[in-house]
Structure formats: C-alpha cells, structure tokens
PDB file of C-alpha atoms in Angstrom:
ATOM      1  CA  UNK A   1     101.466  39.986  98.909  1.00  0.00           C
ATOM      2  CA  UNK A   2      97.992  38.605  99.741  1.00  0.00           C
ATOM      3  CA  UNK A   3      96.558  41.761  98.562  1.00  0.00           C
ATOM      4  CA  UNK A   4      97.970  41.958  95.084  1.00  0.00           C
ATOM      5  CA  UNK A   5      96.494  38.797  94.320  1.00  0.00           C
ATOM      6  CA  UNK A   6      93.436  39.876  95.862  1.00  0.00           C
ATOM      7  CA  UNK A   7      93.756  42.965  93.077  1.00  0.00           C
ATOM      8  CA  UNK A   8      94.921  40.172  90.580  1.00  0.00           C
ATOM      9  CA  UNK A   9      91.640  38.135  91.719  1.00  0.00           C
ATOM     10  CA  UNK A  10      89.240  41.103  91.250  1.00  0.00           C
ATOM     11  CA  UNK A  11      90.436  42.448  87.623  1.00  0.00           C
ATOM     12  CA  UNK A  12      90.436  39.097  86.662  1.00  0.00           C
ATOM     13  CA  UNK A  13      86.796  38.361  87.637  1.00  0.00           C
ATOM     14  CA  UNK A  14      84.233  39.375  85.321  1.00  0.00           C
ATOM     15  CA  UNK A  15      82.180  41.512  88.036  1.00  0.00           C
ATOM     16  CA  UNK A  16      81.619  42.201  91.921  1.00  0.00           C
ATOM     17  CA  UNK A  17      79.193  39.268  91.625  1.00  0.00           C
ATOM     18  CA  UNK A  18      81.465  36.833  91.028  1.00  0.00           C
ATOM     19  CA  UNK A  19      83.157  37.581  94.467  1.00  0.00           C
ATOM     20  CA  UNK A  20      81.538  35.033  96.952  1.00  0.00           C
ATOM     21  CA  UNK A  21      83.277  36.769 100.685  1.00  0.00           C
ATOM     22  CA  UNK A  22      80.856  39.141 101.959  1.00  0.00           C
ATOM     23  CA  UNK A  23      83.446  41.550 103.588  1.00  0.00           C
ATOM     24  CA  UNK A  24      85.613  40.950  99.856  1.00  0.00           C
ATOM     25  CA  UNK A  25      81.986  42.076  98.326  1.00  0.00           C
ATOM     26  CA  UNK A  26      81.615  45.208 100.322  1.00  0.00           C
ATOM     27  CA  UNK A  27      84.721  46.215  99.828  1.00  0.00           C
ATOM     28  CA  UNK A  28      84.742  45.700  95.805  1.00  0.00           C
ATOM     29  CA  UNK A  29      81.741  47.669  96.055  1.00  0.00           C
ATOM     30  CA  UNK A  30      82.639  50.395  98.865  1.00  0.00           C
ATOM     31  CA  UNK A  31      86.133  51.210  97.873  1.00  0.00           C
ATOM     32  CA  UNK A  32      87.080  50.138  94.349  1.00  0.00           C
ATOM     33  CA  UNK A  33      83.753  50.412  92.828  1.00  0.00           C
ATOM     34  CA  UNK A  34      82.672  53.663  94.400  1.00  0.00           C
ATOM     35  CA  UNK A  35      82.656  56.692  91.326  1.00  0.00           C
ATOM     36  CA  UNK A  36      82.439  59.264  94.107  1.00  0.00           C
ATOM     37  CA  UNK A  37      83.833  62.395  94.419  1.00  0.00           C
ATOM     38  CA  UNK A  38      84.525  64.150  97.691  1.00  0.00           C
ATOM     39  CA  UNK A  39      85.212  67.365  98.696  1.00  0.00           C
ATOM     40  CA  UNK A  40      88.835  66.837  99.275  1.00  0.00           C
ATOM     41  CA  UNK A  41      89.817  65.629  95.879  1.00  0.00           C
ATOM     42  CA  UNK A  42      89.244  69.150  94.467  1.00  0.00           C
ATOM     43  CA  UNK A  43      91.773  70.828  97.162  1.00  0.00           C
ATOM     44  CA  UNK A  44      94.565  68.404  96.731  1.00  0.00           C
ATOM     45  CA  UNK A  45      94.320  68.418  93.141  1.00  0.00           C
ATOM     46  CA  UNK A  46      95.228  72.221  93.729  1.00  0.00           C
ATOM     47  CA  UNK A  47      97.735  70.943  95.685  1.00  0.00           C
ATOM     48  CA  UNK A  48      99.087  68.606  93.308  1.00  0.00           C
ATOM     49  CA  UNK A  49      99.239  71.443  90.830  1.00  0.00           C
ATOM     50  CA  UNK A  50     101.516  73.658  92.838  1.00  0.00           C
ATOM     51  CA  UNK A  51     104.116  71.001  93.423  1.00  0.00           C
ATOM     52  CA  UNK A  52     103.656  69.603  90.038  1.00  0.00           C
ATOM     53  CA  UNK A  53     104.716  73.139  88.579  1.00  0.00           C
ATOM     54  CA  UNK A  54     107.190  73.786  91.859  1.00  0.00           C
ATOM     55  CA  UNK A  55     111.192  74.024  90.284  1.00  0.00           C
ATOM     56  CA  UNK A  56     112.195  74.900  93.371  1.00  0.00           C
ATOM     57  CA  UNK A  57     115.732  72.959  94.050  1.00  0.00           C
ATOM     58  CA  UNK A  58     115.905  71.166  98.083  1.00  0.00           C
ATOM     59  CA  UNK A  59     118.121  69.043  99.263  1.00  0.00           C
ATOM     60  CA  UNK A  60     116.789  65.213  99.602  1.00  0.00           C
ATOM     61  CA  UNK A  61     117.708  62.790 102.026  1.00  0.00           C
ATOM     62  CA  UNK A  62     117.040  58.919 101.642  1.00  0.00           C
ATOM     63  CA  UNK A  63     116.821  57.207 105.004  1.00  0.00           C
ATOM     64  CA  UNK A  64     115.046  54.029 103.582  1.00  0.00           C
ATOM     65  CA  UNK A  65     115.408  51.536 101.189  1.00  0.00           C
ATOM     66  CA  UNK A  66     117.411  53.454  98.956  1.00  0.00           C
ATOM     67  CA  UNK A  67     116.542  55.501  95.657  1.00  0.00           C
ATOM     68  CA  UNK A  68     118.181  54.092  92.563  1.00  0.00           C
ATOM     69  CA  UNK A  69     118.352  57.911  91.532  1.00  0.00           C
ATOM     70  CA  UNK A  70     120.258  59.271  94.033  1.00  0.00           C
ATOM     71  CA  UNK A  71     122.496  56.390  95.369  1.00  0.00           C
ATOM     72  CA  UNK A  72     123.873  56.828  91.463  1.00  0.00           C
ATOM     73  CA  UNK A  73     123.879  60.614  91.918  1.00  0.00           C
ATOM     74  CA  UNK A  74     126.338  62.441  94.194  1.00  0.00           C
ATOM     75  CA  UNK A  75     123.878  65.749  93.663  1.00  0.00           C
ATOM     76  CA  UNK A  76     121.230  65.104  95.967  1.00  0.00           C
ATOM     77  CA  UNK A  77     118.913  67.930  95.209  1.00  0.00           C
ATOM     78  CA  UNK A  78     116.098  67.708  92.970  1.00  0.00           C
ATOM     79  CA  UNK A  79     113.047  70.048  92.271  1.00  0.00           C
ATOM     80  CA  UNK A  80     109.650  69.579  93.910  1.00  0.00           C
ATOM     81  CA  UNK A  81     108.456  68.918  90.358  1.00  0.00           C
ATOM     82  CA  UNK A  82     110.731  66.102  90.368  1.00  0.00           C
ATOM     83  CA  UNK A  83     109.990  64.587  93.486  1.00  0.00           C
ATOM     84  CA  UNK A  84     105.885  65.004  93.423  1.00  0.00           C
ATOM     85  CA  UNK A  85     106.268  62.783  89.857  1.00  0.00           C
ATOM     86  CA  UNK A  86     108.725  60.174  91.761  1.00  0.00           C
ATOM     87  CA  UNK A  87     107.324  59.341  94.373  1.00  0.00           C
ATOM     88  CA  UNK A  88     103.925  61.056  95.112  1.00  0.00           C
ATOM     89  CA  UNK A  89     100.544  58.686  95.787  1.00  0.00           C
ATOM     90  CA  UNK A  90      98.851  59.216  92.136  1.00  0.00           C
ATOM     91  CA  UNK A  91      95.567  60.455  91.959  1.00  0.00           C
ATOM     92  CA  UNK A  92      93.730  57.251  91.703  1.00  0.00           C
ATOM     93  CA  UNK A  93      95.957  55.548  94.691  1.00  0.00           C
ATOM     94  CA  UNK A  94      94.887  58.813  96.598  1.00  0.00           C
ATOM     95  CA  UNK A  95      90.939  58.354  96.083  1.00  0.00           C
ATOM     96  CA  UNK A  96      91.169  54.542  96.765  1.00  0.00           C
ATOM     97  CA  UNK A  97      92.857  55.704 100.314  1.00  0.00           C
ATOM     98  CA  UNK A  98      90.643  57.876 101.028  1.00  0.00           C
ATOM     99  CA  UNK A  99      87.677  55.517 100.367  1.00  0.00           C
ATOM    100  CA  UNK A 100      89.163  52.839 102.257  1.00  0.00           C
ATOM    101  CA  UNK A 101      90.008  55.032 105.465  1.00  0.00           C
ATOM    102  CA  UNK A 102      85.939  55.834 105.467  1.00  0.00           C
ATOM    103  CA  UNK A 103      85.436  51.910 104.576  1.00  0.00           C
ATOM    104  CA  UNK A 104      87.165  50.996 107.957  1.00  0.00           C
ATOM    105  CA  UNK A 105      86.323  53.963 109.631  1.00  0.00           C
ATOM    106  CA  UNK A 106      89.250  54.588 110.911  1.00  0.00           C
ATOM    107  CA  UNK A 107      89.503  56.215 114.861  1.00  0.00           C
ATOM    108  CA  UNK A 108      93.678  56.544 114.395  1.00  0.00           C
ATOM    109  CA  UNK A 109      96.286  56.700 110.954  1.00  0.00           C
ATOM    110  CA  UNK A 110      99.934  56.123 110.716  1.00  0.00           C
ATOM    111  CA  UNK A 111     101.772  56.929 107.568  1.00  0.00           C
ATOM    112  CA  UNK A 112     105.636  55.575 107.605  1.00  0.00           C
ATOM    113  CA  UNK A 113     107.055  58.492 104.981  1.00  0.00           C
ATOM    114  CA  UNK A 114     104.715  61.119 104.221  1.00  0.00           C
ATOM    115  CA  UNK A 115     107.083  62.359 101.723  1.00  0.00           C
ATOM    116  CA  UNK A 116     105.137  65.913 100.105  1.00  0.00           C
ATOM    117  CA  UNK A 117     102.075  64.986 102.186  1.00  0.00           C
ATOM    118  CA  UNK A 118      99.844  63.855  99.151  1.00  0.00           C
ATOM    119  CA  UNK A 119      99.146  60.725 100.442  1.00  0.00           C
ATOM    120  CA  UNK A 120      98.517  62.458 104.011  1.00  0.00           C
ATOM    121  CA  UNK A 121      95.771  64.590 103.035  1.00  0.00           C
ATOM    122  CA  UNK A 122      93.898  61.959 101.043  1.00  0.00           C
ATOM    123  CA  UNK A 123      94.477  59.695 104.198  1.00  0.00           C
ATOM    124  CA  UNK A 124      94.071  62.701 107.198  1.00  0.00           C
ATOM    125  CA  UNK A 125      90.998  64.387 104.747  1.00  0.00           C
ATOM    126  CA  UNK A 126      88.740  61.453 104.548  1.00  0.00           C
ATOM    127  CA  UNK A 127      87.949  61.374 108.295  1.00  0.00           C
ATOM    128  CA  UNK A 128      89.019  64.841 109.964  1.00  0.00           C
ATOM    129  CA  UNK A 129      87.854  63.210 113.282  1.00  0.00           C
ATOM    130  CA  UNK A 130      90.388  60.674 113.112  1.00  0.00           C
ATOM    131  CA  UNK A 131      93.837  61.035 114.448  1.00  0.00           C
ATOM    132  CA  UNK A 132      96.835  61.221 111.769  1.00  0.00           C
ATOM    133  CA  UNK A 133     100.445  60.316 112.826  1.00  0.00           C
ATOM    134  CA  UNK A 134     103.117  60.642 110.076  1.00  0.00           C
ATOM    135  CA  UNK A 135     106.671  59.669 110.577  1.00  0.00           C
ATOM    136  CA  UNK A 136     109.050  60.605 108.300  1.00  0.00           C
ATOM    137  CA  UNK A 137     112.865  61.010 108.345  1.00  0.00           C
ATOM    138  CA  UNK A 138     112.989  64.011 105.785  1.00  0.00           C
ATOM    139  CA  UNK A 139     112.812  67.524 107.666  1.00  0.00           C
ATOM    140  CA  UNK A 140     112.692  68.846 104.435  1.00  0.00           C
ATOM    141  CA  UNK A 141     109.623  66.368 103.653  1.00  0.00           C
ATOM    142  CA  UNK A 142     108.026  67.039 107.570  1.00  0.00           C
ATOM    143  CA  UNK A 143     108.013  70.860 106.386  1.00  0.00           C
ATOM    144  CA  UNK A 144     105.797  70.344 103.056  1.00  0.00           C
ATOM    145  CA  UNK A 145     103.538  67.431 104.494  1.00  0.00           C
ATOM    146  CA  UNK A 146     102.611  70.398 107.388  1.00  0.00           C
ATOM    147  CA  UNK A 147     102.503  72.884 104.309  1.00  0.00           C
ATOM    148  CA  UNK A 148     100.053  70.367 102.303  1.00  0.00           C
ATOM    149  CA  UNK A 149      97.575  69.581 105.887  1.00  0.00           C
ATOM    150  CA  UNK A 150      98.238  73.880 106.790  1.00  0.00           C
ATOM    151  CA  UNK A 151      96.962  74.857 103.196  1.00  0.00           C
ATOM    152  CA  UNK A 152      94.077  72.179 103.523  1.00  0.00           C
ATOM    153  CA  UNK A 153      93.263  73.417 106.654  1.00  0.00           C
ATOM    154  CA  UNK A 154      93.397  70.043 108.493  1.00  0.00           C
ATOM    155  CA  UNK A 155      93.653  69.493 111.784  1.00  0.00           C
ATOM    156  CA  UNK A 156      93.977  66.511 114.605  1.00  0.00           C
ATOM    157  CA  UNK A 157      97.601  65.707 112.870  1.00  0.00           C
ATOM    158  CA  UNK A 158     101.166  64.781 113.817  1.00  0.00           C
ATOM    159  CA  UNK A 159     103.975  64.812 111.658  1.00  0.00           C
ATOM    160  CA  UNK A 160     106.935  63.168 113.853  1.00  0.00           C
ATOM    161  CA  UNK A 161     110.430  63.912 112.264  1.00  0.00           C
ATOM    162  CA  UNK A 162     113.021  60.741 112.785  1.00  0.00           C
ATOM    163  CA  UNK A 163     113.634  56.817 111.538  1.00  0.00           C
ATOM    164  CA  UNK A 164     110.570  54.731 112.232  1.00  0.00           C
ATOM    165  CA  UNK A 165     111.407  52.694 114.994  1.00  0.00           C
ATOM    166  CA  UNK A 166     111.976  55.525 117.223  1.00  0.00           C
ATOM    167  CA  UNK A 167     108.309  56.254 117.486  1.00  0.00           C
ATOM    168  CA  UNK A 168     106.516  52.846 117.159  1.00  0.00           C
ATOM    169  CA  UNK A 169     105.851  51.898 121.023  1.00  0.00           C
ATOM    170  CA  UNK A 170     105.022  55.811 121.763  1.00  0.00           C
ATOM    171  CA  UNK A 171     102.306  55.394 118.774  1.00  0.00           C
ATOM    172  CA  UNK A 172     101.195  52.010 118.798  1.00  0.00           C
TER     173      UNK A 172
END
C-alpha cells in the first residue's frame, strides 16, 4: 500500500528533484530512472516469445487466491499462450525487478508463485551470485520456471514445489 502511493507520489512530481529522501532519490534514479539494458533482457525476451507463441494445452491448478477464469470454468486447461498473457511479469515490471534486485544487492531471493518463471529470470538473472528460492504450488508451473532458468543457463536456484507455508521457516 505504502508503495503505490510512493509510485502515485513520483508520477505525480514533476522530476527526481523534487524528491527530498535521499534513499527515495537514489532509488528514483537507480531503478525507475535507469534506461539500461542488460544482457538478460535480450534472452528472456526470447523466452517470452516461445511461450507467447506456445498453444500447447496443460492442465492449471489454482492454489491461491483464486482466478476469476477458472473458478467460472469447469475446463481447467489453458494454452501457454494463454497463461504467459494472464499472468506473466510484463516486460517493463521485469526490468524494474531486475534493477531493483542490483539496487539492494541482494545476497538471497524468494519468489511466492513463479508461475512460467518470467519473473524468476529477471529476478535470479540480475545477480547470478545471489541465491533464488521459488515456491510454487503448480508442478506443472515448477517444470517451466526450471525450463525458463535451464534455457537461460542460470544457476544457484531452487524451485520448491508445495503451498507456501510449508517452506517459510526452512527458507527464512
């Protein structure tokens, strides 16, 4: 909550100068103002292609919240196509993780749902030396966030299968 209005605060204000916080500042400048490209974005946008083209058909299982979608639906299949649109990070939410993982420097990464692993590799790719945990509840999702990491040839990675709570004092 206290970060939307940050983001409400920012777009609001006419520049980065306006912003009076040092640490606020830095990160204005180090995360949402950096035009950067790194090496990454170029293989996941491969990535992205694949599943963005993939009609595949598998089976998906909701063990959160709740999808609108398929609660309504008694098919639960849909095509990778389908579910990379739904629910994957976007390209712009994947560059701003990856800049803030190097902004923080993070030594260790947990992702709850790691869904097709888009997310994973902008968050496991921006600091190889870090450690990457990703939970998700999905064998069917477990299977293509190892696919995505395999094909990007990361390394350092876990991607725990089961509900959320089951691995929190293990991780933490």
């Amino acid at each position: 909550w206290r970060f939307s209005q940050f983001i409400i605060f920012y777009v609001r204000s006419k520049n980065i100068y306006h912003l009076h916080h040092s640490f606020v500042y830095e990160f204005c400048q180090k995360v949402l103002e950096d035009q950067r490209n790194f090496y990454i974005f170029g293989d996941i946008e491969v990535v992205r292609e694949r599943y963005r083209h993939n009609h595949t058909f598998v089976t998906q299982e909701d063990h959160g919240a709740g999808n609108p979608i398929l609660n309504k639906s008694s098919n639960k299949c849909r095509t990778v196509s389908q579910i990379y649109k739904r629910s994957s990070s976007t390209r712009l939410k994947g560059y701003i993780l990856t800049r803030i993982v190097l902004f923080v420097k993070a030594k260790k990464i947990i992702e709850l749902g790691t869904n097709l692993g888009i997310g994973s590799a902008h968050l496991h790719g921006a600091l190889r030396s870090s450690i990457f945990v990703g939970i998700e509840a999905s064998k069917t999702f477990v299977e293509f966030t190892e696919r995505t990491l395999n094909t990007l040839h990361l390394s350092n990675y876990q991607i725990k299968h089961g509900n959320f709570d089951e691995y929190f004092k293990d991780i933490l």
